[in-house]
Amino acid sequence: MIQSRHVGRAKVTRVVEYSAPTHDPAFLFPDLTQTELDSFSDLLAPNHYVPEMNRLIITIQIWVVQIDDKVILIDTGVGNDKPRTAPRMRNLNNRVGEWLEAAGASFENVTHVIQTHMHSDHTGWNTMLKDGNWVPAFPNARYLMPKTDFDYWNQAIEEKPDMAMDNSWGDSVTPVVEAGVVDFIEDDAGKILDCLTVEPVPGHTPGMLSYRLESDGEEALFCADVFHSPVQILKPELNTAYCVLPEVARDTRKRVLEEACERRILLMPMHFGVPCCGYIQKTENGYRFEGAEWP
């Protein structure tokens, strides 16, 4: 599935790898009680939560930004043929390549692949399997990776396995590093590619970055996994089971919510159900998510 909209003169397209009621709320959000979730049900169903199944709808998608002569991917999903532990991610055989080409982002014409952080569901299409080897999927692209996050995981996975990495380092990260196509982004990099501003959003991972797109007076924020689900907008103190720095993640979430509401920024998270992007509305008791319909 692909859908496109414009942010100023930039064309932004979402390419969906999959979207389904896959996650047990008690697993993804260990501190969320069923009573609290039930109280949010009317605000979450049917696009983000299926009460009858008691499952959260989680999307894996790739954002495509086309502006001037650049074709930029922001995160690359799970990827095909990856030997993951989670059944929903194991050995996928999806048609993402065709969807990307339909969006104007074929393997050959992508100019930049940008990572928000290094979890396995954000790096998978960095590579593809060719003659038994993992090779860069986008042969003409530079891959931009957050240095702080890369350095953290490069050491952490040597010390012990991590369920959010799920053996992805060897098949989705190392091959592009060894191919010499990676540039590392510092936390204070500022504006990159003449169109995106780097903004650190640590907590979920130590070096996670968001990217602010500003064009012709319009503004969008590719906010990575600051929010996995709109339930974290209703209850901002709620962390996922994957958050490495819990208190930092809460502070980051609060800051992003305040700014997004004040400036009415279009948020582009990675994992929301349809319409997958939207705005933050202030309420009497906090905040809520207002989905932005696609043209």
PDB file of C-alpha atoms in Angstrom:
ATOM      1  CA  MET A   1       0.000   0.000   0.000  1.00  0.00           C
ATOM      2  CA  ILE A   2       1.245   3.494  -0.798  1.00  0.00           C
ATOM      3  CA  GLN A   3      -0.217   6.893   0.016  1.00  0.00           C
ATOM      4  CA  SER A   4       1.278  10.311  -0.698  1.00  0.00           C
ATOM      5  CA  ARG A   5       0.882  13.893   0.479  1.00  0.00           C
ATOM      6  CA  HIS A   6       2.877  17.091   0.203  1.00  0.00           C
ATOM      7  CA  VAL A   7       4.700  18.992   2.918  1.00  0.00           C
ATOM      8  CA  GLY A   8       5.411  22.213   1.093  1.00  0.00           C
ATOM      9  CA  ARG A   9       7.194  21.211  -2.094  1.00  0.00           C
ATOM     10  CA  ALA A  10       8.319  17.847  -0.685  1.00  0.00           C
ATOM     11  CA  LYS A  11       6.337  14.759  -1.632  1.00  0.00           C
ATOM     12  CA  VAL A  12       6.012  12.340   1.292  1.00  0.00           C
ATOM     13  CA  THR A  13       4.855   8.767   0.719  1.00  0.00           C
ATOM     14  CA  ARG A  14       4.252   5.947   3.142  1.00  0.00           C
ATOM     15  CA  VAL A  15       4.992   2.435   1.937  1.00  0.00           C
ATOM     16  CA  VAL A  16       3.417  -0.172   4.205  1.00  0.00           C
ATOM     17  CA  GLU A  17       5.288  -3.411   4.784  1.00  0.00           C
ATOM     18  CA  TYR A  18       2.515  -4.785   6.975  1.00  0.00           C
ATOM     19  CA  SER A  19      -0.128  -3.559   9.409  1.00  0.00           C
ATOM     20  CA  ALA A  20      -2.109  -5.865  11.671  1.00  0.00           C
ATOM     21  CA  PRO A  21      -3.420  -6.470  15.216  1.00  0.00           C
ATOM     22  CA  THR A  22      -0.211  -8.192  16.248  1.00  0.00           C
ATOM     23  CA  HIS A  23       0.719  -7.024  19.754  1.00  0.00           C
ATOM     24  CA  ASP A  24      -0.552  -8.066  23.147  1.00  0.00           C
ATOM     25  CA  PRO A  25      -0.874  -4.773  25.090  1.00  0.00           C
ATOM     26  CA  ALA A  26       0.407  -6.440  28.259  1.00  0.00           C
ATOM     27  CA  PHE A  27       3.633  -7.353  26.458  1.00  0.00           C
ATOM     28  CA  LEU A  28       4.272  -4.106  24.606  1.00  0.00           C
ATOM     29  CA  PHE A  29       3.240  -1.860  27.515  1.00  0.00           C
ATOM     30  CA  PRO A  30       3.947  -3.725  30.773  1.00  0.00           C
ATOM     31  CA  ASP A  31       2.790  -0.782  32.922  1.00  0.00           C
ATOM     32  CA  LEU A  32      -0.586  -0.401  31.172  1.00  0.00           C
ATOM     33  CA  THR A  33      -3.449  -2.014  33.075  1.00  0.00           C
ATOM     34  CA  GLN A  34      -6.366  -3.571  31.252  1.00  0.00           C
ATOM     35  CA  THR A  35      -8.701  -1.153  33.064  1.00  0.00           C
ATOM     36  CA  GLU A  36      -6.760   1.816  31.682  1.00  0.00           C
ATOM     37  CA  LEU A  37      -6.721   0.336  28.201  1.00  0.00           C
ATOM     38  CA  ASP A  38     -10.470  -0.276  28.338  1.00  0.00           C
ATOM     39  CA  SER A  39     -10.987   3.371  29.276  1.00  0.00           C
ATOM     40  CA  PHE A  40      -9.079   4.409  26.138  1.00  0.00           C
ATOM     41  CA  SER A  41     -10.778   1.905  23.863  1.00  0.00           C
ATOM     42  CA  ASP A  42     -13.187   4.330  22.183  1.00  0.00           C
ATOM     43  CA  LEU A  43     -10.274   6.624  21.280  1.00  0.00           C
ATOM     44  CA  LEU A  44      -8.085   3.820  19.929  1.00  0.00           C
ATOM     45  CA  ALA A  45     -10.488   1.502  18.104  1.00  0.00           C
ATOM     46  CA  PRO A  46     -10.765   0.535  15.303  1.00  0.00           C
ATOM     47  CA  ASN A  47      -7.532   1.862  13.755  1.00  0.00           C
ATOM     48  CA  HIS A  48      -5.111   1.311  16.624  1.00  0.00           C
ATOM     49  CA  TYR A  49      -6.704  -1.347  18.834  1.00  0.00           C
ATOM     50  CA  VAL A  50      -9.079  -4.287  18.364  1.00  0.00           C
ATOM     51  CA  PRO A  51     -10.907  -4.785  21.684  1.00  0.00           C
ATOM     52  CA  GLU A  52     -12.431  -8.119  20.649  1.00  0.00           C
ATOM     53  CA  MET A  53      -8.928  -9.548  20.204  1.00  0.00           C
ATOM     54  CA  ASN A  54      -7.262  -7.384  22.836  1.00  0.00           C
ATOM     55  CA  ARG A  55      -4.527  -6.639  20.324  1.00  0.00           C
ATOM     56  CA  LEU A  56      -2.837  -3.395  19.339  1.00  0.00           C
ATOM     57  CA  ILE A  57      -2.554  -2.666  15.629  1.00  0.00           C
ATOM     58  CA  ILE A  58       1.097  -2.107  14.785  1.00  0.00           C
ATOM     59  CA  THR A  59       2.279  -0.962  11.366  1.00  0.00           C
ATOM     60  CA  ILE A  60       5.686  -1.367   9.781  1.00  0.00           C
ATOM     61  CA  GLN A  61       6.173   1.281   7.132  1.00  0.00           C
ATOM     62  CA  ILE A  62       8.852   3.111   5.211  1.00  0.00           C
ATOM     63  CA  TRP A  63       8.667   6.864   4.701  1.00  0.00           C
ATOM     64  CA  VAL A  64       9.778   8.219   1.327  1.00  0.00           C
ATOM     65  CA  VAL A  65      10.685  11.895   0.908  1.00  0.00           C
ATOM     66  CA  GLN A  66      11.146  13.257  -2.609  1.00  0.00           C
ATOM     67  CA  ILE A  67      12.457  16.781  -2.923  1.00  0.00           C
ATOM     68  CA  ASP A  68      14.627  18.430  -5.580  1.00  0.00           C
ATOM     69  CA  ASP A  69      16.921  15.692  -6.920  1.00  0.00           C
ATOM     70  CA  LYS A  70      16.769  13.555  -3.761  1.00  0.00           C
ATOM     71  CA  VAL A  71      14.842  10.365  -3.051  1.00  0.00           C
ATOM     72  CA  ILE A  72      15.173   9.686   0.680  1.00  0.00           C
ATOM     73  CA  LEU A  73      13.996   6.688   2.688  1.00  0.00           C
ATOM     74  CA  ILE A  74      13.489   7.109   6.415  1.00  0.00           C
ATOM     75  CA  ASP A  75      13.878   3.685   8.047  1.00  0.00           C
ATOM     76  CA  THR A  76      13.615   0.458   6.111  1.00  0.00           C
ATOM     77  CA  GLY A  77      11.294  -1.874   7.972  1.00  0.00           C
ATOM     78  CA  VAL A  78      11.839  -5.582   8.541  1.00  0.00           C
ATOM     79  CA  GLY A  79      13.009  -6.709   5.101  1.00  0.00           C
ATOM     80  CA  ASN A  80      12.540  -9.927   3.156  1.00  0.00           C
ATOM     81  CA  ASP A  81      14.184 -13.248   3.976  1.00  0.00           C
ATOM     82  CA  LYS A  82      15.388 -12.102   7.391  1.00  0.00           C
ATOM     83  CA  PRO A  83      15.681 -14.996   9.890  1.00  0.00           C
ATOM     84  CA  ARG A  84      13.935 -13.289  12.799  1.00  0.00           C
ATOM     85  CA  THR A  85      12.708 -14.887  16.011  1.00  0.00           C
ATOM     86  CA  ALA A  86       9.266 -13.241  16.048  1.00  0.00           C
ATOM     87  CA  PRO A  87       6.934 -15.138  13.672  1.00  0.00           C
ATOM     88  CA  ARG A  88       5.402 -11.899  12.345  1.00  0.00           C
ATOM     89  CA  MET A  89       8.867 -10.816  11.134  1.00  0.00           C
ATOM     90  CA  ARG A  90      10.418 -14.139  10.153  1.00  0.00           C
ATOM     91  CA  ASN A  91      11.415 -14.794   6.531  1.00  0.00           C
ATOM     92  CA  LEU A  92       9.007 -12.268   5.010  1.00  0.00           C
ATOM     93  CA  ASN A  93       8.354 -12.370   1.280  1.00  0.00           C
ATOM     94  CA  ASN A  94       6.601  -9.051   0.735  1.00  0.00           C
ATOM     95  CA  ARG A  95       6.259  -6.894  -2.376  1.00  0.00           C
ATOM     96  CA  VAL A  96       7.949  -3.860  -0.840  1.00  0.00           C
ATOM     97  CA  GLY A  97      10.280  -3.469  -3.802  1.00  0.00           C
ATOM     98  CA  GLU A  98       7.359  -3.037  -6.189  1.00  0.00           C
ATOM     99  CA  TRP A  99       5.619  -0.612  -3.837  1.00  0.00           C
ATOM    100  CA  LEU A 100       8.774   1.457  -3.540  1.00  0.00           C
ATOM    101  CA  GLU A 101       9.145   1.560  -7.305  1.00  0.00           C
ATOM    102  CA  ALA A 102       5.509   2.608  -7.659  1.00  0.00           C
ATOM    103  CA  ALA A 103       6.261   5.435  -5.225  1.00  0.00           C
ATOM    104  CA  GLY A 104       9.195   6.589  -7.355  1.00  0.00           C
ATOM    105  CA  ALA A 105      11.781   5.076  -5.014  1.00  0.00           C
ATOM    106  CA  SER A 106      13.128   2.035  -6.847  1.00  0.00           C
ATOM    107  CA  PHE A 107      16.203   0.307  -5.495  1.00  0.00           C
ATOM    108  CA  GLU A 108      18.315   2.069  -8.117  1.00  0.00           C
ATOM    109  CA  ASN A 109      17.086   5.651  -7.747  1.00  0.00           C
ATOM    110  CA  VAL A 110      17.041   6.049  -3.948  1.00  0.00           C
ATOM    111  CA  THR A 111      19.759   8.574  -3.089  1.00  0.00           C
ATOM    112  CA  HIS A 112      19.769   8.349   0.715  1.00  0.00           C
ATOM    113  CA  VAL A 113      18.661   5.842   3.345  1.00  0.00           C
ATOM    114  CA  ILE A 114      18.299   7.411   6.786  1.00  0.00           C
ATOM    115  CA  GLN A 115      17.975   5.468  10.027  1.00  0.00           C
ATOM    116  CA  THR A 116      16.205   6.917  13.066  1.00  0.00           C
ATOM    117  CA  HIS A 117      17.635   4.164  15.273  1.00  0.00           C
ATOM    118  CA  MET A 118      19.085   0.713  14.867  1.00  0.00           C
ATOM    119  CA  HIS A 119      16.314  -1.684  15.928  1.00  0.00           C
ATOM    120  CA  SER A 120      15.710  -4.595  13.572  1.00  0.00           C
ATOM    121  CA  ASP A 121      12.304  -3.383  12.353  1.00  0.00           C
ATOM    122  CA  HIS A 122      13.928  -0.151  11.104  1.00  0.00           C
ATOM    123  CA  THR A 123      16.953  -1.532   9.244  1.00  0.00           C
ATOM    124  CA  GLY A 124      15.741  -4.626   7.397  1.00  0.00           C
ATOM    125  CA  TRP A 125      15.546  -3.363   3.825  1.00  0.00           C
ATOM    126  CA  ASN A 126      19.053  -1.943   4.122  1.00  0.00           C
ATOM    127  CA  THR A 127      20.075  -5.200   2.493  1.00  0.00           C
ATOM    128  CA  MET A 128      18.762  -7.929   0.247  1.00  0.00           C
ATOM    129  CA  LEU A 129      19.846 -11.514  -0.283  1.00  0.00           C
ATOM    130  CA  LYS A 130      21.816 -12.028  -3.509  1.00  0.00           C
ATOM    131  CA  ASP A 131      23.639 -15.267  -4.331  1.00  0.00           C
ATOM    132  CA  GLY A 132      23.586 -16.205  -0.669  1.00  0.00           C
ATOM    133  CA  ASN A 133      25.058 -12.906   0.532  1.00  0.00           C
ATOM    134  CA  TRP A 134      23.526  -9.820   2.130  1.00  0.00           C
ATOM    135  CA  VAL A 135      24.255  -6.821  -0.085  1.00  0.00           C
ATOM    136  CA  PRO A 136      23.112  -3.165   0.032  1.00  0.00           C
ATOM    137  CA  ALA A 137      19.586  -3.029  -1.393  1.00  0.00           C
ATOM    138  CA  PHE A 138      20.015   0.531  -2.663  1.00  0.00           C
ATOM    139  CA  PRO A 139      23.248   0.466  -4.679  1.00  0.00           C
ATOM    140  CA  ASN A 140      23.351   4.189  -5.456  1.00  0.00           C
ATOM    141  CA  ALA A 141      22.438   5.461  -1.979  1.00  0.00           C
ATOM    142  CA  ARG A 142      24.399   6.719   0.990  1.00  0.00           C
ATOM    143  CA  TYR A 143      23.195   5.208   4.263  1.00  0.00           C
ATOM    144  CA  LEU A 144      22.999   7.685   7.158  1.00  0.00           C
ATOM    145  CA  MET A 145      23.071   6.145  10.642  1.00  0.00           C
ATOM    146  CA  PRO A 146      22.912   7.815  14.068  1.00  0.00           C
ATOM    147  CA  LYS A 147      26.421   7.502  15.478  1.00  0.00           C
ATOM    148  CA  THR A 148      25.396   7.425  19.140  1.00  0.00           C
ATOM    149  CA  ASP A 149      22.909   4.629  18.517  1.00  0.00           C
ATOM    150  CA  PHE A 150      25.291   2.688  16.286  1.00  0.00           C
ATOM    151  CA  ASP A 151      28.091   2.861  18.844  1.00  0.00           C
ATOM    152  CA  TYR A 152      25.768   1.792  21.665  1.00  0.00           C
ATOM    153  CA  TRP A 153      24.380  -1.276  19.877  1.00  0.00           C
ATOM    154  CA  ASN A 154      27.692  -2.238  18.336  1.00  0.00           C
ATOM    155  CA  GLN A 155      28.997  -2.777  21.860  1.00  0.00           C
ATOM    156  CA  ALA A 156      25.776  -3.943  23.530  1.00  0.00           C
ATOM    157  CA  ILE A 157      25.100  -6.867  21.220  1.00  0.00           C
ATOM    158  CA  GLU A 158      28.598  -8.179  21.809  1.00  0.00           C
ATOM    159  CA  GLU A 159      27.804  -8.419  25.515  1.00  0.00           C
ATOM    160  CA  LYS A 160      24.370 -10.084  25.299  1.00  0.00           C
ATOM    161  CA  PRO A 161      21.533 -10.704  22.809  1.00  0.00           C
ATOM    162  CA  ASP A 162      18.681  -8.198  22.608  1.00  0.00           C
ATOM    163  CA  MET A 163      15.164  -9.045  21.444  1.00  0.00           C
ATOM    164  CA  ALA A 164      14.785  -5.730  19.613  1.00  0.00           C
ATOM    165  CA  MET A 165      17.913  -6.414  17.566  1.00  0.00           C
ATOM    166  CA  ASP A 166      17.108 -10.081  16.848  1.00  0.00           C
ATOM    167  CA  ASN A 167      20.329 -10.883  14.979  1.00  0.00           C
ATOM    168  CA  SER A 168      19.796  -8.002  12.541  1.00  0.00           C
ATOM    169  CA  TRP A 169      23.277  -6.567  13.020  1.00  0.00           C
ATOM    170  CA  GLY A 170      24.860  -9.269  10.899  1.00  0.00           C
ATOM    171  CA  ASP A 171      22.420  -9.202   7.997  1.00  0.00           C
ATOM    172  CA  SER A 172      21.153  -5.608   7.882  1.00  0.00           C
ATOM    173  CA  VAL A 173      23.833  -3.342   9.376  1.00  0.00           C
ATOM    174  CA  THR A 174      27.305  -4.845   9.046  1.00  0.00           C
ATOM    175  CA  PRO A 175      27.005  -5.507   5.279  1.00  0.00           C
ATOM    176  CA  VAL A 176      26.366  -1.846   4.443  1.00  0.00           C
ATOM    177  CA  VAL A 177      29.089  -0.665   6.812  1.00  0.00           C
ATOM    178  CA  GLU A 178      31.564  -3.069   5.231  1.00  0.00           C
ATOM    179  CA  ALA A 179      30.461  -1.930   1.756  1.00  0.00           C
ATOM    180  CA  GLY A 180      31.639   1.598   2.635  1.00  0.00           C
ATOM    181  CA  VAL A 181      28.265   3.247   1.962  1.00  0.00           C
ATOM    182  CA  VAL A 182      27.535   4.486   5.525  1.00  0.00           C
ATOM    183  CA  ASP A 183      27.893   8.022   6.882  1.00  0.00           C
ATOM    184  CA  PHE A 184      27.338   8.548  10.595  1.00  0.00           C
ATOM    185  CA  ILE A 185      25.132  11.356  11.911  1.00  0.00           C
ATOM    186  CA  GLU A 186      26.150  13.140  15.088  1.00  0.00           C
ATOM    187  CA  ASP A 187      23.453  14.274  17.525  1.00  0.00           C
ATOM    188  CA  ASP A 188      24.291  17.921  16.790  1.00  0.00           C
ATOM    189  CA  ALA A 189      24.408  17.542  13.001  1.00  0.00           C
ATOM    190  CA  GLY A 190      21.732  20.195  12.471  1.00  0.00           C
ATOM    191  CA  LYS A 191      20.386  20.385   8.932  1.00  0.00           C
ATOM    192  CA  ILE A 192      21.264  17.585   6.535  1.00  0.00           C
ATOM    193  CA  LEU A 193      20.589  17.091   2.818  1.00  0.00           C
ATOM    194  CA  ASP A 194      19.332  20.699   2.684  1.00  0.00           C
ATOM    195  CA  CYS A 195      15.874  19.588   3.819  1.00  0.00           C
ATOM    196  CA  LEU A 196      15.907  17.695   7.130  1.00  0.00           C
ATOM    197  CA  THR A 197      16.905  18.899  10.594  1.00  0.00           C
ATOM    198  CA  VAL A 198      18.341  16.316  12.965  1.00  0.00           C
ATOM    199  CA  GLU A 199      16.777  16.355  16.447  1.00  0.00           C
ATOM    200  CA  PRO A 200      17.817  13.846  19.143  1.00  0.00           C
ATOM    201  CA  VAL A 201      14.947  11.958  20.796  1.00  0.00           C
ATOM    202  CA  PRO A 202      16.751   9.543  23.142  1.00  0.00           C
ATOM    203  CA  GLY A 203      15.123   7.085  25.488  1.00  0.00           C
ATOM    204  CA  HIS A 204      13.593   4.333  23.396  1.00  0.00           C
ATOM    205  CA  THR A 205      17.189   3.820  22.338  1.00  0.00           C
ATOM    206  CA  PRO A 206      20.134   5.885  23.586  1.00  0.00           C
ATOM    207  CA  GLY A 207      20.809   7.576  20.247  1.00  0.00           C
ATOM    208  CA  MET A 208      17.456   7.717  18.488  1.00  0.00           C
ATOM    209  CA  LEU A 209      17.047  10.683  16.140  1.00  0.00           C
ATOM    210  CA  SER A 210      14.006  12.372  14.662  1.00  0.00           C
ATOM    211  CA  TYR A 211      14.054  14.378  11.441  1.00  0.00           C
ATOM    212  CA  ARG A 212      12.151  17.614  10.928  1.00  0.00           C
ATOM    213  CA  LEU A 213      11.036  18.423   7.383  1.00  0.00           C
ATOM    214  CA  GLU A 214      10.282  22.112   6.711  1.00  0.00           C
ATOM    215  CA  SER A 215       9.203  23.381   3.312  1.00  0.00           C
ATOM    216  CA  ASP A 216       7.254  26.436   2.199  1.00  0.00           C
ATOM    217  CA  GLY A 217       5.982  27.143   5.705  1.00  0.00           C
ATOM    218  CA  GLU A 218       4.818  23.577   6.392  1.00  0.00           C
ATOM    219  CA  GLU A 219       6.356  21.270   8.945  1.00  0.00           C
ATOM    220  CA  ALA A 220       6.444  17.524   9.615  1.00  0.00           C
ATOM    221  CA  LEU A 221       8.422  15.448  12.096  1.00  0.00           C
ATOM    222  CA  PHE A 222       9.514  11.887  11.422  1.00  0.00           C
ATOM    223  CA  CYS A 223       9.425  11.005  15.093  1.00  0.00           C
ATOM    224  CA  ALA A 224      10.574   7.375  14.959  1.00  0.00           C
ATOM    225  CA  ASP A 225       9.500   5.376  18.032  1.00  0.00           C
ATOM    226  CA  VAL A 226       8.912   8.217  20.456  1.00  0.00           C
ATOM    227  CA  PHE A 227       5.366   6.836  20.179  1.00  0.00           C
ATOM    228  CA  HIS A 228       4.582   3.228  19.250  1.00  0.00           C
ATOM    229  CA  SER A 229       0.849   3.783  19.599  1.00  0.00           C
ATOM    230  CA  PRO A 230      -1.544   6.679  20.270  1.00  0.00           C
ATOM    231  CA  VAL A 231      -2.045   5.190  23.733  1.00  0.00           C
ATOM    232  CA  GLN A 232       1.288   6.831  24.620  1.00  0.00           C
ATOM    233  CA  ILE A 233      -0.214  10.196  23.687  1.00  0.00           C
ATOM    234  CA  LEU A 234      -3.159   9.550  25.993  1.00  0.00           C
ATOM    235  CA  LYS A 235      -0.760   8.312  28.695  1.00  0.00           C
ATOM    236  CA  PRO A 236       2.654   9.922  27.980  1.00  0.00           C
ATOM    237  CA  GLU A 237       4.430   8.301  30.905  1.00  0.00           C
ATOM    238  CA  LEU A 238       3.879   4.897  29.299  1.00  0.00           C
ATOM    239  CA  ASN A 239       6.997   3.196  27.951  1.00  0.00           C
ATOM    240  CA  THR A 240       7.286   0.122  25.784  1.00  0.00           C
ATOM    241  CA  ALA A 241       9.060  -3.035  26.845  1.00  0.00           C
ATOM    242  CA  TYR A 242      11.831  -2.019  24.436  1.00  0.00           C
ATOM    243  CA  CYS A 243      12.705   1.374  25.942  1.00  0.00           C
ATOM    244  CA  VAL A 244      16.367   1.283  26.973  1.00  0.00           C
ATOM    245  CA  LEU A 245      16.330   4.492  29.055  1.00  0.00           C
ATOM    246  CA  PRO A 246      12.827   4.685  30.605  1.00  0.00           C
ATOM    247  CA  GLU A 247      13.008   8.064  32.346  1.00  0.00           C
ATOM    248  CA  VAL A 248      14.739   9.702  29.390  1.00  0.00           C
ATOM    249  CA  ALA A 249      12.060   8.288  27.100  1.00  0.00           C
ATOM    250  CA  ARG A 250       9.330   9.851  29.230  1.00  0.00           C
ATOM    251  CA  ASP A 251      11.033  13.244  29.174  1.00  0.00           C
ATOM    252  CA  THR A 252      11.488  13.052  25.405  1.00  0.00           C
ATOM    253  CA  ARG A 253       7.856  12.092  24.860  1.00  0.00           C
ATOM    254  CA  LYS A 254       6.663  15.016  26.978  1.00  0.00           C
ATOM    255  CA  ARG A 255       8.876  17.443  25.074  1.00  0.00           C
ATOM    256  CA  VAL A 256       7.778  16.218  21.647  1.00  0.00           C
ATOM    257  CA  LEU A 257       4.100  16.345  22.635  1.00  0.00           C
ATOM    258  CA  GLU A 258       4.359  19.905  23.924  1.00  0.00           C
ATOM    259  CA  GLU A 259       6.158  21.161  20.836  1.00  0.00           C
ATOM    260  CA  ALA A 260       3.993  19.259  18.357  1.00  0.00           C
ATOM    261  CA  CYS A 261       0.848  20.649  19.955  1.00  0.00           C
ATOM    262  CA  GLU A 262       2.130  24.207  20.203  1.00  0.00           C
ATOM    263  CA  ARG A 263       3.459  24.357  16.626  1.00  0.00           C
ATOM    264  CA  ARG A 264       0.844  22.019  15.099  1.00  0.00           C
ATOM    265  CA  ILE A 265       3.481  19.810  13.553  1.00  0.00           C
ATOM    266  CA  LEU A 266       2.420  16.861  11.428  1.00  0.00           C
ATOM    267  CA  LEU A 267       3.814  13.806  13.226  1.00  0.00           C
ATOM    268  CA  MET A 268       5.021  10.888  11.115  1.00  0.00           C
ATOM    269  CA  PRO A 269       5.516   7.952  13.525  1.00  0.00           C
ATOM    270  CA  MET A 270       6.598   4.554  12.279  1.00  0.00           C
ATOM    271  CA  HIS A 271       4.096   2.172  13.833  1.00  0.00           C
ATOM    272  CA  PHE A 272       0.635   3.784  14.013  1.00  0.00           C
ATOM    273  CA  GLY A 273      -2.404   2.279  12.342  1.00  0.00           C
ATOM    274  CA  VAL A 274      -4.220   4.262   9.669  1.00  0.00           C
ATOM    275  CA  PRO A 275      -4.061   7.113   8.924  1.00  0.00           C
ATOM    276  CA  CYS A 276      -0.546   6.642  10.394  1.00  0.00           C
ATOM    277  CA  CYS A 277       0.237  10.342  10.761  1.00  0.00           C
ATOM    278  CA  GLY A 278      -1.478  13.239  12.451  1.00  0.00           C
ATOM    279  CA  TYR A 279      -1.519  16.105  14.923  1.00  0.00           C
ATOM    280  CA  ILE A 280      -1.509  16.466  18.697  1.00  0.00           C
ATOM    281  CA  GLN A 281      -4.548  18.063  20.291  1.00  0.00           C
ATOM    282  CA  LYS A 282      -4.568  19.467  23.821  1.00  0.00           C
ATOM    283  CA  THR A 283      -7.414  18.201  25.990  1.00  0.00           C
ATOM    284  CA  GLU A 284      -8.669  18.989  29.459  1.00  0.00           C
ATOM    285  CA  ASN A 285      -6.710  16.044  30.858  1.00  0.00           C
ATOM    286  CA  GLY A 286      -3.693  15.968  28.551  1.00  0.00           C
ATOM    287  CA  TYR A 287      -3.360  15.175  24.850  1.00  0.00           C
ATOM    288  CA  ARG A 288      -4.965  13.100  22.142  1.00  0.00           C
ATOM    289  CA  PHE A 289      -4.033  12.062  18.611  1.00  0.00           C
ATOM    290  CA  GLU A 290      -5.897  13.588  15.655  1.00  0.00           C
ATOM    291  CA  GLY A 291      -5.305  11.519  12.540  1.00  0.00           C
ATOM    292  CA  ALA A 292      -4.509  13.427   9.341  1.00  0.00           C
ATOM    293  CA  GLU A 293      -6.439  11.889   6.463  1.00  0.00           C
ATOM    294  CA  TRP A 294      -4.648  11.322   3.179  1.00  0.00           C
ATOM    295  CA  PRO A 295      -5.599  13.373   0.115  1.00  0.00           C
TER     296      PRO A 295
END
